[in-house]
Amino acid sequence: DSVPMVAITGQVGTALMGTDAFQEVDIFGMTLPIVKHSYVIRATEDIPRIFAEAFALAASGRPGPVLIDLPKDVLQRAIDAPAPLPPATPAAPAMPDASAMATANRLIAEAKAPILYFGGGIAIAGAEEALRVFAARTGMPSVATLKGLGSLAPGTPHYLGMLGMHGTRAANMAIDAADLLVCVGARFDDRATGKLDAFAPRAKVIHIDADPAEINKLRAAEAGLGGDIIAILDALTATPADIAAWTARCDAWNRQSMPRYDAPGAGVYAPALLHDLSVAAGKRAIFTCDVGQHQMWVAQHCVFHRPQAHLTSAGLGAMGYGIPAGIGALFAEPDATVITVTGDGSIMMNIQELATIRRYGLPLKIVLLDNSQLGLVRQWQELFFDENFSEVDLYDNPDFAELAR
């Protein structure tokens, strides 16, 4: 999910490292595959420099985790601390070469059925205004990934919602019929594309990303534009010649697939509940979400008015993310309305954080959708494993409301 994070871990003293000492763990080696960089600080004097480097590295380029491992004796030594070092300034992202930009502008001008396909890279780059201007200038229909939700405001003309496995019919129909994909800050991951070789089979691709390594990794691009997303969008000045029939077709798909919230029957209808809750919460509300059926309902039915108003574990799909993310959101924006939507399976992964919420007096709102099962896993077992259900029934759940009190 490209989240900038610095993990600071404790380690046994340097003289004991490598001896299998009590509580020694090779955290450096264990985390190498999942971090941008790891440090083991062996000299106390290096602490200020390495901390400055680590925070800059975590936030630069494609953001991600950086590890700092601190041995016990390094922490115990006193030094004459210098003034805090200024944060290291990351290098400005480069612009693509002129020929690639020219190719991209030509493809846009020639397109008869273009789609703007954007993801979480928009929020990371702070490029939501550039995206809005580009969408308005070109008139392209647009679709979002799970992490892209909120980067275009609800009601944006020709916005078709989320694409992919749990996306809207309109978004997926448009992708299938498109002759050009302008992919911005997205990476053609399997949750969006499904079977990759059948995804947008007739489309040429312009791929724009702050991380050049993502370009051509999964889908070959006719124009690969790695660098500053804002500057690239601003420099793509071409517009399609005539796409009125195409936008009308996409808008018709959109009207035909709008959700209904008047489902009959007793009990709570979760999509209606979540939609109405997001409207009532207001435009500045932040929703954090766990993983399961409720995650997809939030994405499909809540209304998000700004980037990162929807925080969820999209790339990894880690149950238990919602409550810690809600706590973090409140520390970042203490005056915001923060709502965590979770399920009876996910909440059990980090239910101890209710104590943290109480300790700090945090006004976190938790909406727990309790259906006494691991709903999404059960659904997959029903669809793909001949209803051979295994370890998905949670009929003996605790009384969650009583625990919260």
Coordinates of C-alpha atoms in Angstrom, one line a residue:
D1 CA 0.0 0.0 0.0
S2 CA 3.1 2.3 -0.1
V3 CA 2.7 3.6 3.5
P4 CA 5.7 5.5 4.8
M5 CA 6.8 4.0 8.1
V6 CA 9.9 3.9 10.2
A7 CA 10.0 0.8 12.5
I8 CA 12.4 1.2 15.5
T9 CA 13.3 -2.1 17.1
G10 CA 15.3 -3.0 20.2
Q11 CA 18.2 -5.4 20.0
V12 CA 20.6 -7.2 22.4
G13 CA 23.9 -5.5 23.1
T14 CA 26.4 -5.5 20.2
A15 CA 28.7 -7.9 22.1
L16 CA 25.9 -10.5 22.3
M17 CA 24.7 -10.2 18.7
G18 CA 25.2 -13.5 16.9
T19 CA 25.3 -15.6 20.1
D20 CA 21.6 -16.6 20.3
A21 CA 21.3 -14.5 23.4
F22 CA 18.0 -14.1 25.3
Q23 CA 15.5 -12.3 23.1
E24 CA 18.0 -11.9 20.3
V25 CA 16.2 -11.9 16.9
D26 CA 17.8 -11.2 13.5
I27 CA 15.1 -8.7 12.7
F28 CA 17.5 -7.1 10.1
G29 CA 17.6 -10.4 8.1
M30 CA 14.0 -11.3 8.6
T31 CA 12.6 -8.0 7.3
L32 CA 15.0 -7.5 4.3
P33 CA 12.4 -8.7 1.7
I34 CA 9.7 -6.3 2.9
V35 CA 11.5 -3.0 3.7
K36 CA 13.0 -0.3 1.6
H37 CA 16.1 -0.3 3.7
S38 CA 17.4 -1.6 7.1
Y39 CA 19.9 -0.1 9.5
V40 CA 21.6 -1.6 12.5
I41 CA 23.1 1.3 14.5
R42 CA 26.4 0.3 16.1
A43 CA 27.7 3.7 17.1
T44 CA 25.6 6.1 19.2
E45 CA 27.0 9.1 17.3
D46 CA 25.3 7.8 14.1
I47 CA 21.8 8.0 15.6
P48 CA 20.9 11.5 14.4
R49 CA 22.2 11.0 10.9
I50 CA 20.5 7.6 10.4
F51 CA 17.2 8.7 11.8
A52 CA 17.1 11.7 9.3
E53 CA 18.0 9.4 6.5
A54 CA 15.4 6.8 7.4
F55 CA 12.5 9.2 7.6
A56 CA 13.5 10.8 4.3
L57 CA 13.8 7.4 2.6
A58 CA 10.5 6.1 3.9
A59 CA 8.7 9.1 2.4
S60 CA 10.6 9.5 -0.9
G61 CA 9.8 7.9 -4.3
R62 CA 7.4 5.1 -3.7
P63 CA 6.9 5.4 0.1
G64 CA 7.4 2.3 2.3
P65 CA 8.8 0.9 5.5
V66 CA 12.4 1.4 6.8
L67 CA 13.8 -0.5 9.8
I68 CA 16.2 0.9 12.4
D69 CA 17.5 -1.7 14.8
L70 CA 19.0 -0.3 18.0
P71 CA 21.3 -2.5 20.2
K72 CA 20.9 -2.0 24.0
D73 CA 24.4 -0.7 24.6
V74 CA 24.1 1.9 21.8
L75 CA 21.0 3.3 23.5
Q76 CA 22.7 3.4 26.9
R77 CA 25.7 5.5 25.9
A78 CA 25.6 9.3 26.3
I79 CA 26.7 11.7 23.6
D80 CA 26.8 15.4 23.1
A81 CA 23.7 15.6 20.9
P82 CA 23.9 18.0 18.1
A83 CA 20.9 20.2 17.1
P84 CA 18.3 18.0 15.4
L85 CA 19.3 17.4 11.8
P86 CA 17.0 18.8 9.2
P87 CA 15.1 16.1 7.3
A88 CA 17.0 15.0 4.2
T89 CA 15.5 16.4 1.1
P90 CA 14.7 13.7 -1.4
A91 CA 15.7 14.2 -5.0
A92 CA 13.0 15.7 -7.2
P93 CA 11.5 13.1 -9.5
A94 CA 12.6 13.3 -13.0
M95 CA 10.4 14.0 -16.0
P96 CA 10.0 11.5 -18.8
D97 CA 11.8 12.2 -22.0
A98 CA 10.1 14.3 -24.6
S99 CA 9.5 11.5 -27.1
A100 CA 7.5 9.5 -24.5
M101 CA 5.4 12.6 -23.7
A102 CA 4.8 13.2 -27.4
T103 CA 3.7 9.6 -27.8
A104 CA 1.3 9.9 -24.9
N105 CA -0.2 13.1 -26.2
R106 CA -0.7 11.5 -29.7
L107 CA -2.4 8.4 -28.1
I108 CA -4.8 10.7 -26.2
A109 CA -5.6 12.7 -29.4
E110 CA -6.3 9.6 -31.4
A111 CA -8.4 7.8 -28.8
K112 CA -12.1 7.1 -29.4
A113 CA -12.8 5.2 -26.2
P114 CA -10.3 6.3 -23.5
I115 CA -10.5 5.5 -19.8
L116 CA -8.7 7.3 -17.0
Y117 CA -7.7 4.5 -14.5
F118 CA -6.2 5.8 -11.2
G119 CA -5.0 4.4 -7.9
G120 CA -3.4 5.2 -4.6
G121 CA -0.4 6.9 -6.2
I122 CA -2.6 10.0 -6.7
A123 CA -3.0 10.5 -2.9
I124 CA 0.7 9.7 -2.2
A125 CA 1.8 12.3 -4.8
G126 CA -0.8 14.9 -3.6
A127 CA -2.0 14.9 -7.2
E128 CA -5.7 15.0 -6.7
E129 CA -6.1 18.5 -8.1
A130 CA -4.0 17.7 -11.2
L131 CA -6.1 14.6 -11.7
R132 CA -9.3 16.6 -11.5
V133 CA -8.1 19.1 -14.0
F134 CA -6.9 16.4 -16.4
A135 CA -10.2 14.5 -16.1
A136 CA -12.2 17.7 -16.8
R137 CA -9.9 18.8 -19.7
T138 CA -10.0 15.5 -21.5
G139 CA -13.6 14.5 -20.6
M140 CA -12.5 10.9 -20.2
P141 CA -14.6 8.5 -18.2
S142 CA -12.7 7.5 -15.1
V143 CA -12.4 4.5 -12.8
A144 CA -10.7 4.1 -9.4
T145 CA -8.9 1.3 -7.6
L146 CA -9.7 0.5 -4.0
K147 CA -6.9 2.8 -2.9
G148 CA -7.9 5.5 -5.4
L149 CA -11.3 6.1 -3.9
G150 CA -11.7 9.7 -2.9
S151 CA -9.2 11.2 -5.3
L152 CA -12.1 12.3 -7.5
A153 CA -15.1 13.8 -5.8
P154 CA -18.5 12.1 -6.0
G155 CA -20.5 13.6 -8.9
T156 CA -17.5 14.1 -11.1
P157 CA -18.8 13.8 -14.7
H158 CA -18.3 10.3 -16.2
Y159 CA -16.9 8.9 -13.0
L160 CA -17.8 5.2 -13.0
G161 CA -16.6 4.2 -9.5
M162 CA -14.3 1.3 -8.5
L163 CA -13.2 -1.3 -11.0
G164 CA -12.1 -4.9 -10.5
M165 CA -13.3 -8.0 -8.7
H166 CA -15.7 -6.1 -6.4
G167 CA -16.1 -3.0 -8.7
T168 CA -19.1 -1.6 -10.5
R169 CA -20.5 -3.1 -13.6
A170 CA -20.1 0.2 -15.4
A171 CA -16.4 0.5 -14.6
N172 CA -15.7 -3.1 -15.7
M173 CA -17.7 -2.8 -18.9
A174 CA -15.9 0.4 -19.8
I175 CA -12.5 -1.1 -19.2
D176 CA -13.4 -4.0 -21.4
A177 CA -14.5 -1.8 -24.3
A178 CA -11.8 0.9 -24.0
D179 CA -9.2 1.6 -26.7
L180 CA -6.9 3.6 -24.4
L181 CA -6.1 3.3 -20.7
V182 CA -4.4 6.3 -19.1
C183 CA -3.2 4.6 -15.9
V184 CA -2.1 7.0 -13.2
G185 CA -0.7 5.8 -9.9
A186 CA -2.0 2.3 -10.2
R187 CA -0.2 -0.9 -10.9
F188 CA -2.4 -3.4 -12.7
D189 CA -2.7 -5.6 -9.6
D190 CA -4.8 -8.8 -9.8
R191 CA -7.7 -7.4 -7.7
A192 CA -8.2 -4.8 -10.3
T193 CA -7.5 -6.8 -13.5
G194 CA -8.5 -10.3 -12.8
K195 CA -7.0 -12.4 -15.6
L196 CA -4.4 -10.0 -16.8
D197 CA -4.3 -11.0 -20.4
A198 CA -8.0 -10.5 -20.7
F199 CA -8.0 -7.0 -19.0
A200 CA -8.7 -4.2 -21.4
P201 CA -7.9 -6.4 -24.4
R202 CA -8.3 -3.7 -27.0
A203 CA -6.6 -0.9 -25.2
K204 CA -3.3 0.8 -25.7
V205 CA -1.7 2.0 -22.4
I206 CA -0.2 5.2 -21.1
H207 CA 1.2 4.3 -17.6
I208 CA 2.1 7.2 -15.3
D209 CA 3.8 6.4 -12.0
A210 CA 6.2 8.0 -9.5
D211 CA 7.9 4.6 -9.3
P212 CA 9.4 3.8 -12.7
A213 CA 9.8 0.1 -11.6
E214 CA 6.0 -0.3 -11.9
I215 CA 6.0 0.6 -15.6
N216 CA 5.9 -2.4 -17.9
K217 CA 6.1 -4.8 -14.9
L218 CA 2.7 -6.4 -15.5
R219 CA 1.3 -4.7 -18.6
A220 CA 3.4 -3.4 -21.4
A221 CA 2.8 0.3 -22.0
E222 CA 2.9 2.1 -25.4
A223 CA 4.0 5.2 -23.4
G224 CA 5.6 4.8 -20.0
L225 CA 5.9 8.0 -18.0
G226 CA 7.8 7.6 -14.7
G227 CA 8.4 10.7 -12.5
D228 CA 6.4 13.6 -11.1
I229 CA 2.7 12.7 -11.5
I230 CA 1.5 16.3 -11.1
A231 CA 4.0 17.6 -13.7
I232 CA 3.2 14.8 -16.1
L233 CA -0.5 15.3 -15.9
D234 CA -0.1 19.0 -16.4
A235 CA 2.1 18.4 -19.5
L236 CA -0.4 16.0 -21.2
T237 CA -2.3 18.8 -23.0
A238 CA -3.9 16.7 -25.8
T239 CA -7.6 16.0 -25.7
P240 CA -9.6 13.3 -27.6
A241 CA -11.2 14.6 -30.7
D242 CA -14.7 13.3 -30.3
I243 CA -15.7 11.0 -27.5
A244 CA -19.3 12.1 -27.0
A245 CA -20.8 8.8 -28.0
W246 CA -18.3 6.9 -25.8
T247 CA -19.1 9.0 -22.7
A248 CA -22.8 8.6 -23.3
R249 CA -22.3 4.9 -23.5
C250 CA -20.4 4.8 -20.2
D251 CA -22.9 7.1 -18.5
A252 CA -25.7 4.7 -19.6
W253 CA -23.9 1.7 -18.1
N254 CA -23.5 3.8 -14.9
R255 CA -27.2 4.6 -14.7
Q256 CA -28.1 0.9 -15.3
S257 CA -25.9 -0.3 -12.4
M258 CA -26.6 2.2 -9.7
P259 CA -27.1 0.4 -6.4
R260 CA -30.5 0.4 -4.6
Y261 CA -30.9 0.9 -0.9
D262 CA -34.5 -0.2 -0.4
A263 CA -33.8 -3.9 0.0
P264 CA -36.8 -5.7 1.5
G265 CA -36.6 -7.9 4.5
A266 CA -36.0 -7.7 8.2
G267 CA -32.7 -6.8 9.8
V268 CA -29.9 -4.4 8.9
Y269 CA -29.1 -4.0 5.2
A270 CA -25.4 -3.3 5.4
P271 CA -25.0 -1.4 2.1
A272 CA -27.8 1.0 3.0
L273 CA -26.4 1.5 6.5
L274 CA -22.9 2.3 5.3
H275 CA -24.1 4.6 2.5
D276 CA -26.3 6.6 4.9
L277 CA -23.6 6.7 7.6
S278 CA -21.0 8.1 5.2
V279 CA -23.5 10.8 4.0
A280 CA -24.4 11.7 7.6
A281 CA -20.7 11.8 8.7
G282 CA -19.9 14.6 6.4
K283 CA -17.3 15.4 3.8
R284 CA -14.3 15.6 6.3
A285 CA -15.0 12.2 7.9
I286 CA -12.3 9.4 7.7
F287 CA -13.3 5.8 7.4
T288 CA -10.9 3.0 8.3
C289 CA -11.8 -0.5 7.5
D290 CA -10.8 -4.1 8.2
V291 CA -10.8 -6.9 5.6
G292 CA -13.8 -9.0 4.6
Q293 CA -17.2 -8.5 3.1
H294 CA -17.6 -5.3 5.0
Q295 CA -14.4 -3.9 3.4
M296 CA -16.0 -4.3 0.0
W297 CA -19.3 -2.8 1.1
V298 CA -17.5 0.2 2.4
A299 CA -15.7 0.7 -0.9
Q300 CA -18.9 0.2 -2.9
H301 CA -21.4 2.2 -0.9
C302 CA -19.6 4.8 1.2
V303 CA -19.1 8.3 -0.3
F304 CA -15.5 9.7 0.0
H305 CA -14.8 13.4 -0.7
R306 CA -11.1 13.5 -0.3
P307 CA -8.0 11.4 -0.7
Q308 CA -7.2 9.1 2.2
A309 CA -10.6 9.5 3.7
H310 CA -10.7 5.8 3.2
L311 CA -8.0 3.9 4.9
T312 CA -7.8 0.1 4.4
S313 CA -5.4 -2.7 3.8
A314 CA -5.7 -3.1 0.1
G315 CA -2.5 -4.5 -1.2
L316 CA -2.0 -7.1 1.6
G317 CA -5.6 -7.5 2.9
A318 CA -4.6 -7.8 6.6
M319 CA -7.4 -8.5 9.0
G320 CA -7.1 -6.3 12.1
Y321 CA -6.0 -3.2 10.3
G322 CA -9.1 -1.1 11.0
I323 CA -8.9 -0.2 14.7
P324 CA -5.1 0.7 14.7
A325 CA -5.6 2.8 11.6
G326 CA -8.5 4.6 13.3
I327 CA -6.3 5.3 16.3
G328 CA -3.6 6.7 14.0
A329 CA -6.0 8.8 12.1
L330 CA -7.2 10.5 15.3
F331 CA -3.7 11.3 16.3
A332 CA -3.1 12.8 12.8
E333 CA -6.4 14.7 12.8
P334 CA -7.7 15.0 16.4
D335 CA -10.8 17.0 15.4
A336 CA -11.9 14.7 12.6
T337 CA -14.8 12.3 12.7
V338 CA -13.1 8.9 12.4
I339 CA -15.2 5.8 11.9
T340 CA -13.9 2.2 11.9
V341 CA -15.9 -0.4 10.1
T342 CA -15.0 -3.9 11.1
G343 CA -16.4 -7.4 11.2
D344 CA -16.7 -10.0 13.9
G345 CA -13.7 -11.9 12.5
S346 CA -11.4 -8.9 11.9
I347 CA -12.1 -7.2 15.3
M348 CA -10.7 -10.2 17.1
M349 CA -7.3 -9.7 15.6
N350 CA -6.6 -6.5 17.5
I351 CA -9.4 -6.2 20.0
Q352 CA -6.9 -5.4 22.8
E353 CA -6.6 -1.9 21.2
L354 CA -9.9 -1.1 22.9
A355 CA -7.7 -0.5 25.9
T356 CA -5.6 1.9 24.0
I357 CA -8.7 3.8 22.9
R358 CA -9.8 4.1 26.5
R359 CA -6.4 5.0 27.8
Y360 CA -6.1 8.0 25.4
G361 CA -9.7 9.0 25.5
L362 CA -10.0 8.7 21.7
P363 CA -13.5 9.4 20.2
L364 CA -13.2 6.6 17.7
K365 CA -16.5 5.3 16.4
I366 CA -16.6 1.6 15.7
V367 CA -19.3 0.0 13.5
L368 CA -19.2 -3.8 14.0
L369 CA -21.0 -5.9 11.4
D370 CA -21.5 -9.1 13.2
N371 CA -22.9 -12.0 11.1
S372 CA -21.3 -14.8 13.3
Q373 CA -19.0 -15.9 10.5
L374 CA -16.0 -15.2 8.4
G375 CA -18.3 -14.0 5.7
L376 CA -16.0 -13.6 2.7
V377 CA -14.2 -16.8 3.3
R378 CA -17.5 -18.6 3.8
Q379 CA -18.7 -17.1 0.5
W380 CA -15.6 -18.4 -1.3
Q381 CA -16.1 -21.8 0.2
E382 CA -19.7 -21.8 -1.0
L383 CA -18.8 -20.7 -4.5
F384 CA -15.6 -22.6 -5.2
F385 CA -15.4 -25.5 -2.7
D386 CA -18.8 -27.1 -3.0
E387 CA -20.0 -25.7 0.3
N388 CA -17.3 -27.6 2.1
F389 CA -17.3 -25.1 5.0
S390 CA -14.3 -25.1 7.4
E391 CA -13.6 -22.9 10.4
V392 CA -15.8 -20.0 9.2
D393 CA -18.6 -20.2 11.8
L394 CA -18.3 -17.8 14.7
Y395 CA -21.4 -18.7 16.5
D396 CA -19.8 -18.4 19.9
N397 CA -18.6 -14.8 19.6
P398 CA -18.2 -12.8 22.8
D399 CA -20.7 -10.0 23.6
F400 CA -18.8 -7.2 21.7
A401 CA -21.0 -4.4 23.0
E402 CA -20.3 -5.5 26.6
L403 CA -16.6 -5.7 25.9
A404 CA -16.6 -2.2 24.6
R405 CA -18.3 -0.9 27.7

